[in-house]
Short mmCIF file of C-alpha atoms and ligand atoms in Angstrom, two decimals:
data_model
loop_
_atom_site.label_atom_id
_atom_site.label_comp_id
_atom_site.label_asym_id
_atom_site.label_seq_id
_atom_site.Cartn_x
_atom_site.Cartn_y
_atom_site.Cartn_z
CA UNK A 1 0.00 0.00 0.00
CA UNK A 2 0.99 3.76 -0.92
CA UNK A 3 1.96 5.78 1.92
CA UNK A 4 0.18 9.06 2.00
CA UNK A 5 3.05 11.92 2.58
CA UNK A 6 3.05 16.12 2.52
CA UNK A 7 -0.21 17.69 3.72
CA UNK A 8 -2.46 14.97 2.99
CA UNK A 9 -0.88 13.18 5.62
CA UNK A 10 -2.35 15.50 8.39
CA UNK A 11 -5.63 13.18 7.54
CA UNK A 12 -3.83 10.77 10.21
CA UNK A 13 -4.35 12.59 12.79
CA UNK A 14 -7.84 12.95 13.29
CA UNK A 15 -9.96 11.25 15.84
CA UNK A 16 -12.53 10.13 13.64
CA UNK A 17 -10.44 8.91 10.69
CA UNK A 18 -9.66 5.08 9.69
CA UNK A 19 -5.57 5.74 11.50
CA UNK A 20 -7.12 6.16 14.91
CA UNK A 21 -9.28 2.32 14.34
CA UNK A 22 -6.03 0.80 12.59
CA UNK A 23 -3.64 1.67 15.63
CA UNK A 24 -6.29 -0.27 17.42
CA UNK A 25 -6.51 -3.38 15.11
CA UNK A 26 -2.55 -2.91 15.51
CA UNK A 27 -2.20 -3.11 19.10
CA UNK A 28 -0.76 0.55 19.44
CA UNK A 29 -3.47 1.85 21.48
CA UNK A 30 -5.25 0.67 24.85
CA UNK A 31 -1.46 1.51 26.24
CA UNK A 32 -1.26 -1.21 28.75
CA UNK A 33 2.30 -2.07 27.34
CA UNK A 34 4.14 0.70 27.43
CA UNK A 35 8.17 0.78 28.90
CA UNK A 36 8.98 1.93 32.23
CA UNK A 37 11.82 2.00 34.19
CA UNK A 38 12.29 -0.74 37.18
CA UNK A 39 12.11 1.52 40.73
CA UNK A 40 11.86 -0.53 43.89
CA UNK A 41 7.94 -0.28 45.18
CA UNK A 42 9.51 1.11 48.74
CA UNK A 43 11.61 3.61 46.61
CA UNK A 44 8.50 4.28 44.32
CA UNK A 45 5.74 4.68 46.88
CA UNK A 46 8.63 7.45 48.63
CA UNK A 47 8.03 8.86 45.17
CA UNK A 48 4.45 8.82 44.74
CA UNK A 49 3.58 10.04 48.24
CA UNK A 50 1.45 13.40 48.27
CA UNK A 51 2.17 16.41 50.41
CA UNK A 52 -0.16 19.37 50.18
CA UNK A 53 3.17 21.65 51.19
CA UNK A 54 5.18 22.45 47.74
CA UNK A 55 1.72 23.23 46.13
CA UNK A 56 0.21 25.37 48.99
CA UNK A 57 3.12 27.33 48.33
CA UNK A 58 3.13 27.66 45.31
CA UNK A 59 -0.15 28.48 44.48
CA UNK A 60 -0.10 31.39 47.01
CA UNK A 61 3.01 32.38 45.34
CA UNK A 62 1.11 32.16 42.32
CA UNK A 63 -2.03 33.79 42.74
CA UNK A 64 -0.17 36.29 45.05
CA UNK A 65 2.04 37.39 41.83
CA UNK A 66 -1.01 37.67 39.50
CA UNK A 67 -3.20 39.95 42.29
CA UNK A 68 0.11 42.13 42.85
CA UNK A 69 0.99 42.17 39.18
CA UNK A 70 -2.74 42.93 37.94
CA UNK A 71 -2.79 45.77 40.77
CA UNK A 72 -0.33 47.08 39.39
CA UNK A 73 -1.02 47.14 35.81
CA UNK A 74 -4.24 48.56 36.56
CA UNK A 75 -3.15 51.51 39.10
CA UNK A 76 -0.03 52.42 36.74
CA UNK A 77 -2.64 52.12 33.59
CA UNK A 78 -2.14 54.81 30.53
CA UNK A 79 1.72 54.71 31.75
CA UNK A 80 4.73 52.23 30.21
CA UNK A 81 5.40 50.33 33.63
CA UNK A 82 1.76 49.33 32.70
CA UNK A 83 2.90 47.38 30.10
CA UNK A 84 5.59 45.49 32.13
CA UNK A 85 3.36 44.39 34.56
CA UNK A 86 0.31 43.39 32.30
CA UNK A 87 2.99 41.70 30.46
CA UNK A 88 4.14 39.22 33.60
CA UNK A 89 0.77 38.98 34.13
CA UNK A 90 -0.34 37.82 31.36
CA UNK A 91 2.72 35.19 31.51
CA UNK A 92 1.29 34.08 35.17
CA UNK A 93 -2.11 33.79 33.69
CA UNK A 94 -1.82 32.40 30.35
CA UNK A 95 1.10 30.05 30.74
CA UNK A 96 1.32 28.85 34.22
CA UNK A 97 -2.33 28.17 34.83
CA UNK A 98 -1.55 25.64 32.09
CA UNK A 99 0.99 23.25 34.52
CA UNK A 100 -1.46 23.93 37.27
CA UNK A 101 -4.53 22.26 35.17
CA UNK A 102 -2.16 19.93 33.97
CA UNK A 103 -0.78 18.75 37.93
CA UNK A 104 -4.36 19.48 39.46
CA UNK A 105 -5.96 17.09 36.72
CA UNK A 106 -3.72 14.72 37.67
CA UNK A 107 -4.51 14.75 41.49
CA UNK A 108 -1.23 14.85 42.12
CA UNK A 109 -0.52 18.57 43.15
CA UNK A 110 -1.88 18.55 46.45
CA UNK A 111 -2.54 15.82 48.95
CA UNK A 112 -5.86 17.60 49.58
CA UNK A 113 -8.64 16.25 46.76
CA UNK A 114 -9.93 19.53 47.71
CA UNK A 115 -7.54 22.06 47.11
CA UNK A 116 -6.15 19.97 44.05
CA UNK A 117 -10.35 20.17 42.52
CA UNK A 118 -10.67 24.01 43.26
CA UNK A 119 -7.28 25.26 41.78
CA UNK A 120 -7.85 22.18 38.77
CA UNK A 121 -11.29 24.30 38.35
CA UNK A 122 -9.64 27.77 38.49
CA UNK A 123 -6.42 26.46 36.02
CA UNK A 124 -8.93 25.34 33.80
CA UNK A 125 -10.70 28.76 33.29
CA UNK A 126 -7.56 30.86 32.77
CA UNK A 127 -6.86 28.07 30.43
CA UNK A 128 -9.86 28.16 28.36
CA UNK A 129 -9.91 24.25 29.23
CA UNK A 130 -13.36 22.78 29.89
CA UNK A 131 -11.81 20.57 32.88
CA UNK A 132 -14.05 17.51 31.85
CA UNK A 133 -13.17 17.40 28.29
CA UNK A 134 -9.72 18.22 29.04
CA UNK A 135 -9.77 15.41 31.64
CA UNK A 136 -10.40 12.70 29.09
CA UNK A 137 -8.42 14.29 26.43
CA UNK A 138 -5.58 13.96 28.63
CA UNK A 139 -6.74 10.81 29.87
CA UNK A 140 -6.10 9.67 25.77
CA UNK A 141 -2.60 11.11 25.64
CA UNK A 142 -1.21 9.20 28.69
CA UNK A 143 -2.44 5.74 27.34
CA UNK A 144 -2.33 6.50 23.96
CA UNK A 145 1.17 9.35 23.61
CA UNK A 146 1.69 10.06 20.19
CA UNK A 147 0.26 7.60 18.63
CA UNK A 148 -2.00 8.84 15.15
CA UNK A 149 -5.83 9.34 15.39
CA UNK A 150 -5.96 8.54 18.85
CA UNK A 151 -3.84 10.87 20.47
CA UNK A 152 -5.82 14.70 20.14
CA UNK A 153 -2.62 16.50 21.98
CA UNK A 154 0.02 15.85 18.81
CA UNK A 155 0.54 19.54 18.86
CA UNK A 156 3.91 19.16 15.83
CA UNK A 157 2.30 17.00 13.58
CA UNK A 158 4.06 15.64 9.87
CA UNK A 159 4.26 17.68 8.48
CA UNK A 160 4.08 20.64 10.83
CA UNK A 161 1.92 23.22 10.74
CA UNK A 162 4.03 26.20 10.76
CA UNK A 163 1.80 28.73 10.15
CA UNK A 164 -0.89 27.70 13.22
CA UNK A 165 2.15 27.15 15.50
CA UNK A 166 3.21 30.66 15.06
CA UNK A 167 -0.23 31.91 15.38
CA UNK A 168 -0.67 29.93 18.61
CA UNK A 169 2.60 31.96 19.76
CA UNK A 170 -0.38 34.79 20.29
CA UNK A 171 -3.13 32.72 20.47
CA UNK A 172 -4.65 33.75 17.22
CA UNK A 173 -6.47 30.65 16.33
CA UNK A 174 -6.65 28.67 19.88
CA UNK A 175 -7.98 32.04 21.78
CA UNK A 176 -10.71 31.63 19.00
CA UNK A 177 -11.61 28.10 18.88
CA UNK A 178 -11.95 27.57 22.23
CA UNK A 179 -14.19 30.21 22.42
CA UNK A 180 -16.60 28.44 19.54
CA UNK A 181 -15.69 25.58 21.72
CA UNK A 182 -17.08 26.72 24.71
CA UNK A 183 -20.39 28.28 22.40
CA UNK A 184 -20.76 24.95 21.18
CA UNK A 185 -20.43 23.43 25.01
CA UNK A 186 -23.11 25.79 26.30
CA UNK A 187 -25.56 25.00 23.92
CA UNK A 188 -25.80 21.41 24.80
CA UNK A 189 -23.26 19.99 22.32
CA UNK A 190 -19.89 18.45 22.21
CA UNK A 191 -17.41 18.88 19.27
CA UNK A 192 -17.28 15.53 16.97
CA UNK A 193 -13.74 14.45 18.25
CA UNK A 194 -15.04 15.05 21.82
CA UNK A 195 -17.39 12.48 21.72
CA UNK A 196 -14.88 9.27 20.89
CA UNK A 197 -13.24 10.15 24.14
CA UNK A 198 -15.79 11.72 26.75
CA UNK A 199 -18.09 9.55 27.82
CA UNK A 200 -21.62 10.57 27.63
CA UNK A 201 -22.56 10.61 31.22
CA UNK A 202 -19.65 13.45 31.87
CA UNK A 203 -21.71 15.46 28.83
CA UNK A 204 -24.17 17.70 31.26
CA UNK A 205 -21.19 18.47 33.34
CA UNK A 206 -19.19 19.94 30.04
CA UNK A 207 -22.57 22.09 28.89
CA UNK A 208 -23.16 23.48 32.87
CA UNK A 209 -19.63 24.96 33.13
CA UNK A 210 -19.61 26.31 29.80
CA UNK A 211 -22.61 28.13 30.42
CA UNK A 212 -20.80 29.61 33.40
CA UNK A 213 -17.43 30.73 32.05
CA UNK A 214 -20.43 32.23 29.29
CA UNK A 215 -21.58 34.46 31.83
CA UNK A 216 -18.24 35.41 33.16
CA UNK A 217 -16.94 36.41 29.56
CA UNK A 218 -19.76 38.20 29.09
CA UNK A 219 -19.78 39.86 31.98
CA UNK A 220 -16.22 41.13 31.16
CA UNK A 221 -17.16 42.35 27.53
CA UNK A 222 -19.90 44.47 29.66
CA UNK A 223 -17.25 45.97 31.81
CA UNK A 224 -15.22 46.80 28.86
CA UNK A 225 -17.92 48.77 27.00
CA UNK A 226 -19.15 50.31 30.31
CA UNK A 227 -15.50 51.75 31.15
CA UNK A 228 -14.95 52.02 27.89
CA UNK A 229 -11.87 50.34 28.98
CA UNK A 230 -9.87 46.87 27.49
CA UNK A 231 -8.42 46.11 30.98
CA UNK A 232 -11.00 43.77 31.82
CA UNK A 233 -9.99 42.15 28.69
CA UNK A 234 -6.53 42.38 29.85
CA UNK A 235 -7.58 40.92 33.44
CA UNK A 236 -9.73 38.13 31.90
CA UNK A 237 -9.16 36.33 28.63
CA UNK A 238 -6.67 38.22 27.48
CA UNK A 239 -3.58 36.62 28.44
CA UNK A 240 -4.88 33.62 26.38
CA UNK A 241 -3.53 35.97 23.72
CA UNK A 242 -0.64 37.96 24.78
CA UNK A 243 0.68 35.32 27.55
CA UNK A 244 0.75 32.28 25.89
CA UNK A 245 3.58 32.57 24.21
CA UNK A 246 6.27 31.19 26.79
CA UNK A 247 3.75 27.93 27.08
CA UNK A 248 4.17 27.35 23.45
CA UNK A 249 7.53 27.38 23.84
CA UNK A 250 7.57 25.07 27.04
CA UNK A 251 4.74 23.02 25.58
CA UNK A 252 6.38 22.21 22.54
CA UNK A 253 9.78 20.76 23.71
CA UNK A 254 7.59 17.87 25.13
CA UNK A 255 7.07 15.51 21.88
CA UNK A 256 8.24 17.54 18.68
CA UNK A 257 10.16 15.56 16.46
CA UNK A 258 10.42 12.36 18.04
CA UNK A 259 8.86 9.49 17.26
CA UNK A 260 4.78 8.37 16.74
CA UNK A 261 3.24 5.33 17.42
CA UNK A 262 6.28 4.17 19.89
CA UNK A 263 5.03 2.17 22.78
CA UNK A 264 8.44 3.64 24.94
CA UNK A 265 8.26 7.48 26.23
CA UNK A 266 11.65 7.74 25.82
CA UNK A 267 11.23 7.76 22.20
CA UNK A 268 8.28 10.10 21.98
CA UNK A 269 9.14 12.14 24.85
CA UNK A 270 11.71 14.81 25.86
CA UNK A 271 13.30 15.65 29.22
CA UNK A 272 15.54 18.73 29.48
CA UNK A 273 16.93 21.07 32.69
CA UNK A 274 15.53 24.27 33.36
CA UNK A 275 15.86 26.81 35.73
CA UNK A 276 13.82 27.97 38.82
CA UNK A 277 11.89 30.27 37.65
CA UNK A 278 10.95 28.20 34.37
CA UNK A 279 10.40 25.64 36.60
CA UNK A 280 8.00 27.25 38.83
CA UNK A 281 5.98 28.31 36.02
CA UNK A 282 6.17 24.84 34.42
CA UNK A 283 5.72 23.02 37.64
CA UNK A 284 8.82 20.74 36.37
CA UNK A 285 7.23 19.35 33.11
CA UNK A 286 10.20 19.41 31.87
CA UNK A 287 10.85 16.11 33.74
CA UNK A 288 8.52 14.90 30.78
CA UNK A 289 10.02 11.52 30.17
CA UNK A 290 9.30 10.82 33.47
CA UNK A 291 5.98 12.30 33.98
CA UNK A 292 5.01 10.39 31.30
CA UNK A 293 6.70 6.76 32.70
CA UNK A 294 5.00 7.53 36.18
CA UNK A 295 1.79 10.27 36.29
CA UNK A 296 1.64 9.22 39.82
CA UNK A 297 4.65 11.02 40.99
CA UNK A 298 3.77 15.01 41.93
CA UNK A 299 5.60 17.39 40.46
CA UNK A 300 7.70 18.36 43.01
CA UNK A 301 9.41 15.04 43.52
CA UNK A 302 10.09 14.83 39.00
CA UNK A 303 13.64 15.62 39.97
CA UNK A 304 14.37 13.17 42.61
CA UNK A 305 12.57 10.55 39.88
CA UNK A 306 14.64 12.13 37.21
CA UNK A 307 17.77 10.83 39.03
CA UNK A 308 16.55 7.67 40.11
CA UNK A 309 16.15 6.60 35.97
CA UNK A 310 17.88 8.63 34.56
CA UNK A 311 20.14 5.50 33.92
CA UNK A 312 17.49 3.95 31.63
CA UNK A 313 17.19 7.42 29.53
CA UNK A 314 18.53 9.59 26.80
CA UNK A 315 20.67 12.30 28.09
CA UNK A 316 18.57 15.12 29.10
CA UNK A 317 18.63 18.50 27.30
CA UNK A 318 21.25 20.91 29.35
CA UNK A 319 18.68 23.83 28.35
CA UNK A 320 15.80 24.54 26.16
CA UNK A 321 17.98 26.14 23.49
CA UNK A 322 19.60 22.93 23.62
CA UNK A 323 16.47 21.26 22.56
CA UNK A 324 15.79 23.92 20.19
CA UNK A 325 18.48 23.23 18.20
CA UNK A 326 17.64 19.60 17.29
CA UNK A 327 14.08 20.19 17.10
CA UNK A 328 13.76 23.08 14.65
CA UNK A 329 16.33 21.16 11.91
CA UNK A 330 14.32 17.73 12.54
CA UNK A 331 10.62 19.74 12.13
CA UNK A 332 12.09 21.24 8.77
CA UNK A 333 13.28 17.85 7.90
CA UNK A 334 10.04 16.43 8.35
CA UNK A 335 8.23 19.22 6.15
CA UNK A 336 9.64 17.00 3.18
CA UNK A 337 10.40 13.60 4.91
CA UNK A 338 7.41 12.62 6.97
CA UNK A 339 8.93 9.21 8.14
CA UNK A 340 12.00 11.36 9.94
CA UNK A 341 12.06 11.37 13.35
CA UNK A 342 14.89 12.04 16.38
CA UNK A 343 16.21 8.73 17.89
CA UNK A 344 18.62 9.55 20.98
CA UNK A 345 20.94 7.20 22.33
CA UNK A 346 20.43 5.52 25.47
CA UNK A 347 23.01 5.50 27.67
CA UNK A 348 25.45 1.92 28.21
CA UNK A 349 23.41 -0.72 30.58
CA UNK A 350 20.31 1.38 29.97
CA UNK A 351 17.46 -0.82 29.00
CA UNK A 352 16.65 -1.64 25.19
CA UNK A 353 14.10 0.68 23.54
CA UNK A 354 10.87 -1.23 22.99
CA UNK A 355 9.52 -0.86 19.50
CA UNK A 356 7.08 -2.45 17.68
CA UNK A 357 7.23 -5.75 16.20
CA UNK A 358 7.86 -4.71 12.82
CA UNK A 359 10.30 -1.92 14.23
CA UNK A 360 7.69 0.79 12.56
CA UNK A 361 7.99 4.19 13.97
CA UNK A 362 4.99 5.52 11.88
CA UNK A 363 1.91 3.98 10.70
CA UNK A 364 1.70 4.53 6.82
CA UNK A 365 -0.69 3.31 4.47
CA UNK B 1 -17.85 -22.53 44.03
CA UNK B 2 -16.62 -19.75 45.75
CA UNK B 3 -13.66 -20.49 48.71
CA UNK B 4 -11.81 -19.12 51.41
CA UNK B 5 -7.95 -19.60 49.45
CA UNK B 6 -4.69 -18.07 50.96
CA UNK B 7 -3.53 -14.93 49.41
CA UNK B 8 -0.49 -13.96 51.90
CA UNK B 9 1.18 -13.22 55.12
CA UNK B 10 0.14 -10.51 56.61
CA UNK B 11 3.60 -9.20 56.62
CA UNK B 12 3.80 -9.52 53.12
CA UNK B 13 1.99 -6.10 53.08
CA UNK B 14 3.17 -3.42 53.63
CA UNK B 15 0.82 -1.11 56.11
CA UNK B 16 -1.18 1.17 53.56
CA UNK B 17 -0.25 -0.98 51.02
CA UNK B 18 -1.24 -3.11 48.27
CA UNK B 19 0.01 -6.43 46.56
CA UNK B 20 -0.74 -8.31 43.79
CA UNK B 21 -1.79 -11.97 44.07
CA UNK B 22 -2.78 -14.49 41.16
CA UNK B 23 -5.44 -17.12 41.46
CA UNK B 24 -6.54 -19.30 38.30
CA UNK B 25 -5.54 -16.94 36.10
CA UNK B 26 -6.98 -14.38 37.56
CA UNK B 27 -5.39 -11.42 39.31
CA UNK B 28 -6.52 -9.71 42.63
CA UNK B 29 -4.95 -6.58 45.07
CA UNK B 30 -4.68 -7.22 48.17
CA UNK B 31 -4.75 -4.60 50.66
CA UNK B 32 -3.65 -3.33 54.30
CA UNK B 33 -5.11 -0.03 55.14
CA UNK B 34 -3.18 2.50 58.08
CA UNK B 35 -5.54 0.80 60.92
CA UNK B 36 -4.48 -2.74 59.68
CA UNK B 37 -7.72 -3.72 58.16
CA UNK B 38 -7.20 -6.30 54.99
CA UNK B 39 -9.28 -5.92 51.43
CA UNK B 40 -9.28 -8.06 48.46
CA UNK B 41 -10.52 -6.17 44.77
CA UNK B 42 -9.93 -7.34 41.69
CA UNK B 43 -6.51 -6.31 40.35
CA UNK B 44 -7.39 -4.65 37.37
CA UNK B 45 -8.77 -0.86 36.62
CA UNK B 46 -12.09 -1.03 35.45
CA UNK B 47 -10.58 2.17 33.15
CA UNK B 48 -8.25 0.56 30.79
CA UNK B 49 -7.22 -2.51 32.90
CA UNK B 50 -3.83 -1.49 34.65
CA UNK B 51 -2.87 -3.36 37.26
CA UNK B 52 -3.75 -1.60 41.11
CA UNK B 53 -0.88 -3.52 42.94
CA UNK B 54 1.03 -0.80 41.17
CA UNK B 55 -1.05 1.93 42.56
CA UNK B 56 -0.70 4.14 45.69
CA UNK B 57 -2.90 3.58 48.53
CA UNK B 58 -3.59 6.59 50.32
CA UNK B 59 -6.16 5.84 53.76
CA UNK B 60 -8.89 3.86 52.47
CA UNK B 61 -7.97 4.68 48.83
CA UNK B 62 -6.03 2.81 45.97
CA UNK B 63 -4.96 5.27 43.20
CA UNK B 64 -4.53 3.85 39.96
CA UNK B 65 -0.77 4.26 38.21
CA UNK B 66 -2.21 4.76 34.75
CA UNK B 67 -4.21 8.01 34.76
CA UNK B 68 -4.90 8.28 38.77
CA UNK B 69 -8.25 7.08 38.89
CA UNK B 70 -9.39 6.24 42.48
CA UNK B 71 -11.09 3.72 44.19
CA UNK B 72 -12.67 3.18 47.73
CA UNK B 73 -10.95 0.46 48.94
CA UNK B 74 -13.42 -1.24 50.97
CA UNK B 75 -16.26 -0.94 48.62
CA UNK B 76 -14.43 -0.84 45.85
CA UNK B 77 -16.49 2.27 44.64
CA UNK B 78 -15.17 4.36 41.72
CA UNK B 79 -14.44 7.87 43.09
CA UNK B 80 -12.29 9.74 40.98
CA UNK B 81 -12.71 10.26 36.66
CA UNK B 82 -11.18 8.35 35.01
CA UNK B 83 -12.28 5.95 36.56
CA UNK B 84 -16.58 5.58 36.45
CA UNK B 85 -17.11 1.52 36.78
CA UNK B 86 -17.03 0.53 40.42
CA UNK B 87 -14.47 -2.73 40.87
CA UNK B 88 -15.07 -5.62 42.17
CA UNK B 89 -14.42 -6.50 45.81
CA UNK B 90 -14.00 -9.77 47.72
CA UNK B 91 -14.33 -10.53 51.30
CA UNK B 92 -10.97 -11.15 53.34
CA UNK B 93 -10.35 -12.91 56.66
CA UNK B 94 -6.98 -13.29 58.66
CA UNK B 95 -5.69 -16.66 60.00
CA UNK B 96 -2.78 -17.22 62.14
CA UNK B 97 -0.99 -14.73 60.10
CA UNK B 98 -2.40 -15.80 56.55
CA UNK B 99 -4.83 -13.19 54.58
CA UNK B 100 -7.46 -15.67 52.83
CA UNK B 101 -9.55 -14.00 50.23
CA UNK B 102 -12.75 -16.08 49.36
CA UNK B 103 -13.12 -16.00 45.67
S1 LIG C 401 -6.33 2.60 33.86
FE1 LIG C 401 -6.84 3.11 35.89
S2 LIG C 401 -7.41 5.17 35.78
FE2 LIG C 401 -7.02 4.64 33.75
#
């Protein structure tokens, strides 16, 4: 059979196309036999245990920084430090609330099922995430990473989409969609991909909170035109436009370039350092190897896991320019060769990549 | 016909804990909870099948290692998306020692 290469390809991805059914008939999806790294269960369940400590912390940190930052902004309004501080607000609000969703709707974040539901809830507004959709979306990418027509988080596909990534830089098309997303939500319908992963008893739940977040954006439009002011915009909303652009470039150090329909994270997956303060606004997904191998660890023990495998993985990434550097070439590479992907060396002693039968690394055809 | 069979020691466990234990092909978690109380559930996720003995009991609460799903322990009720299908729970007695689990 032909294999289907350039743009046409991007047919592969979809949720509702024949790719998603094949990986099935192919035993690439239902994810039960994926690689992970051997860790003593004493060792591991040191790992997994929750404290509600690092993330009470940090979320007061957190929301702290956006109240003093938006303060600011709007007291020094009509003057440049304005634009500073709407500017790390915008960063606090439109990237980190992404890692917070992301740890929250794992449970892992906070001990308390509480605390980790409320801030999940809050992340999930700034976010523009509907938290049950999201849920099982996410749900999908941990069993089923990477692999074509199942997995609805591919953000670099083959070939890329260079255009919509650089849009997404300013949110220029998601900022839009998810508002039609969250139109569609409140009145009483889910989007077609939606429905082969959310199961229809979580439905009502998706259509009450979009009605709600309906209200609140529309309540902010109504401040705007009655202050004849944007800096509700700017408050609410807005920094899913001008302060997303730091999670693109997190976001997209996760998966681009490697490899698809891989049952081993260490193929699909990247794990580079960072500093603190990317950190803090990441919540350590850069650990994402890892994070992937074992959801169940919280975020703030990724580094003490990093070390404990990090015998069984490929080197990690000193810095994000680092990763930069090999994933811009391969993404350009795979703009005309669609079956390229980055294969890093595992360290001597570390255990053998697992691969398909057949030794595929993409499903053509 | 359902019988009383011999999972484990109770030191085999772990206190808040889990195990896995195999019985005709068929695979079971074992638990000890913080107060020393023993439970018996099937050992699969009713999400997508993982095994629990993997998982991370927490109280009266096994978390599942695939996508954190969470179960109560004793009644084996489903409490936490992804997880929506209650699993299956077996009664447990201790003997000199032994956890049985009647299956
Ligand atoms: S397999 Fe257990 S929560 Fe998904």
């Amino acid at each position: 059979m032909t294999a289907v290469m350039g743009r046409e390809r991007l047919k592969y991805y979809s949720l509702t196309g024949e790719q998603g059914e094949r990986a099935v008939s192919d035993g690439l999806a239902g994810g039960s036999d994926w690689f992970r790294s051997d860790i003593e269960r004493k060792r591991m369940k040191e790992l997994m245990r929750r404290s509600d400590f690092p993330a009470v912390r940090d979320t007061l940190l957190w929301f702290g920084l956006l109240v003093g930052f938006a303060a600011a902004g709007v007291a020094l309004w009509r003057s440049w430090p304005a634009f500073i501080c709407f500017a790390i607000y915008g960063v606090l609000y439109g990237t980190a609330s992404d890692s917070r969703w992301h740890e929250c709707g794992h449970g892992t974040a906070f001990k308390n099922p509480w605390l980790n539901d409320r801030v999940y809830a809050i992340a999930s507004f700034m976010d523009m995430r509907d938290p049950t959709v999201w849920r099982w979306s996410h749900t999908r990418h941990h069993t089923d990473t990477l692999i074509v027509g199942r997995d609805r988080e591919i953000a670099v596909m083959r070939p890329a989409r260079l255009a919509r990534l650089t849009a997404n830089l300013f949110g220029l098309l998601e900022f839009p969609h998810n508002l039609w997303e969250m139109v569609v939500h409140a009145s009483g319908h889910l989007m077609p991909d939606e429905r082969t992963f959310v199961p229809a008893e979580e439905e009502r739940k998706v259509f009450r909170t979009a009605r709600v977040w309906c209200v609140i954006y529309a309540l902010m439009v109504a401040a705007c035109v009655v202050t004849h002011s944007v800096v509700p915009f700017l408050l609410i909303g807005g920094p899913r436009i001008y302060g997303v652009w730091l999670l693109e470039i997190y976001a997209l150090t996760q998966h681009a370039g490697l490899g698809e329909n891989v049952l081993d994270h260490r193929l699909n997956t990247r794990t580079l350092y960072m500093g603190r303060v990317n950190r803090f606004l990441y919540w350590n997904m850069n650990y994402h190897i890892e994070h992937h191998m074992f959801p169940m660890v919280p975020y703030h023990r990724l580094a003490d896991l990093h070390e404990q495998v990090k015998h069984d993985m490929p080197e990690a990434y000193p810095s994000m320019w680092a990763a930069y550097k090999e994933i811009i070439p391969a993404v350009l590479r795979q703009l005309k060769d669609q079956t390229y992907y980055i294969r890093r060396e595992l360290p001597p002693g570390a255990a053998p990549y697992r691969v398909p039968p057949d030794g595929r690394a993409v499903l053509e055809g | 016909m359902p019988t009383w069979v011999a999972a484990c020691a109770t030191e085999d466990i772990d206190v808040e804990d889990v195990i896995g234990f195999r019985h005709e092909d068929r695979d079971y978690a074992i638990y000890r909870t913080a107060e020393g109380d023993f439970f018996a559930t099937d050992g699969h996720c009713t999400h997508e099948r993982t095994l629990l003995c993997d998982g991370l009991v927490m109280g009266r609460v096994i978390e599942c290692p695939k996508h954190n799903g969470r179960f109560d322990i004793p009644t084996g009720k489903a409490i936490r998306a992804p997880v929506l299908e209650d699993v299956q729970t077996f009664p447990t007695k201790v003997e000199d020692g032994t956890v049985f689990v009647f299956v």
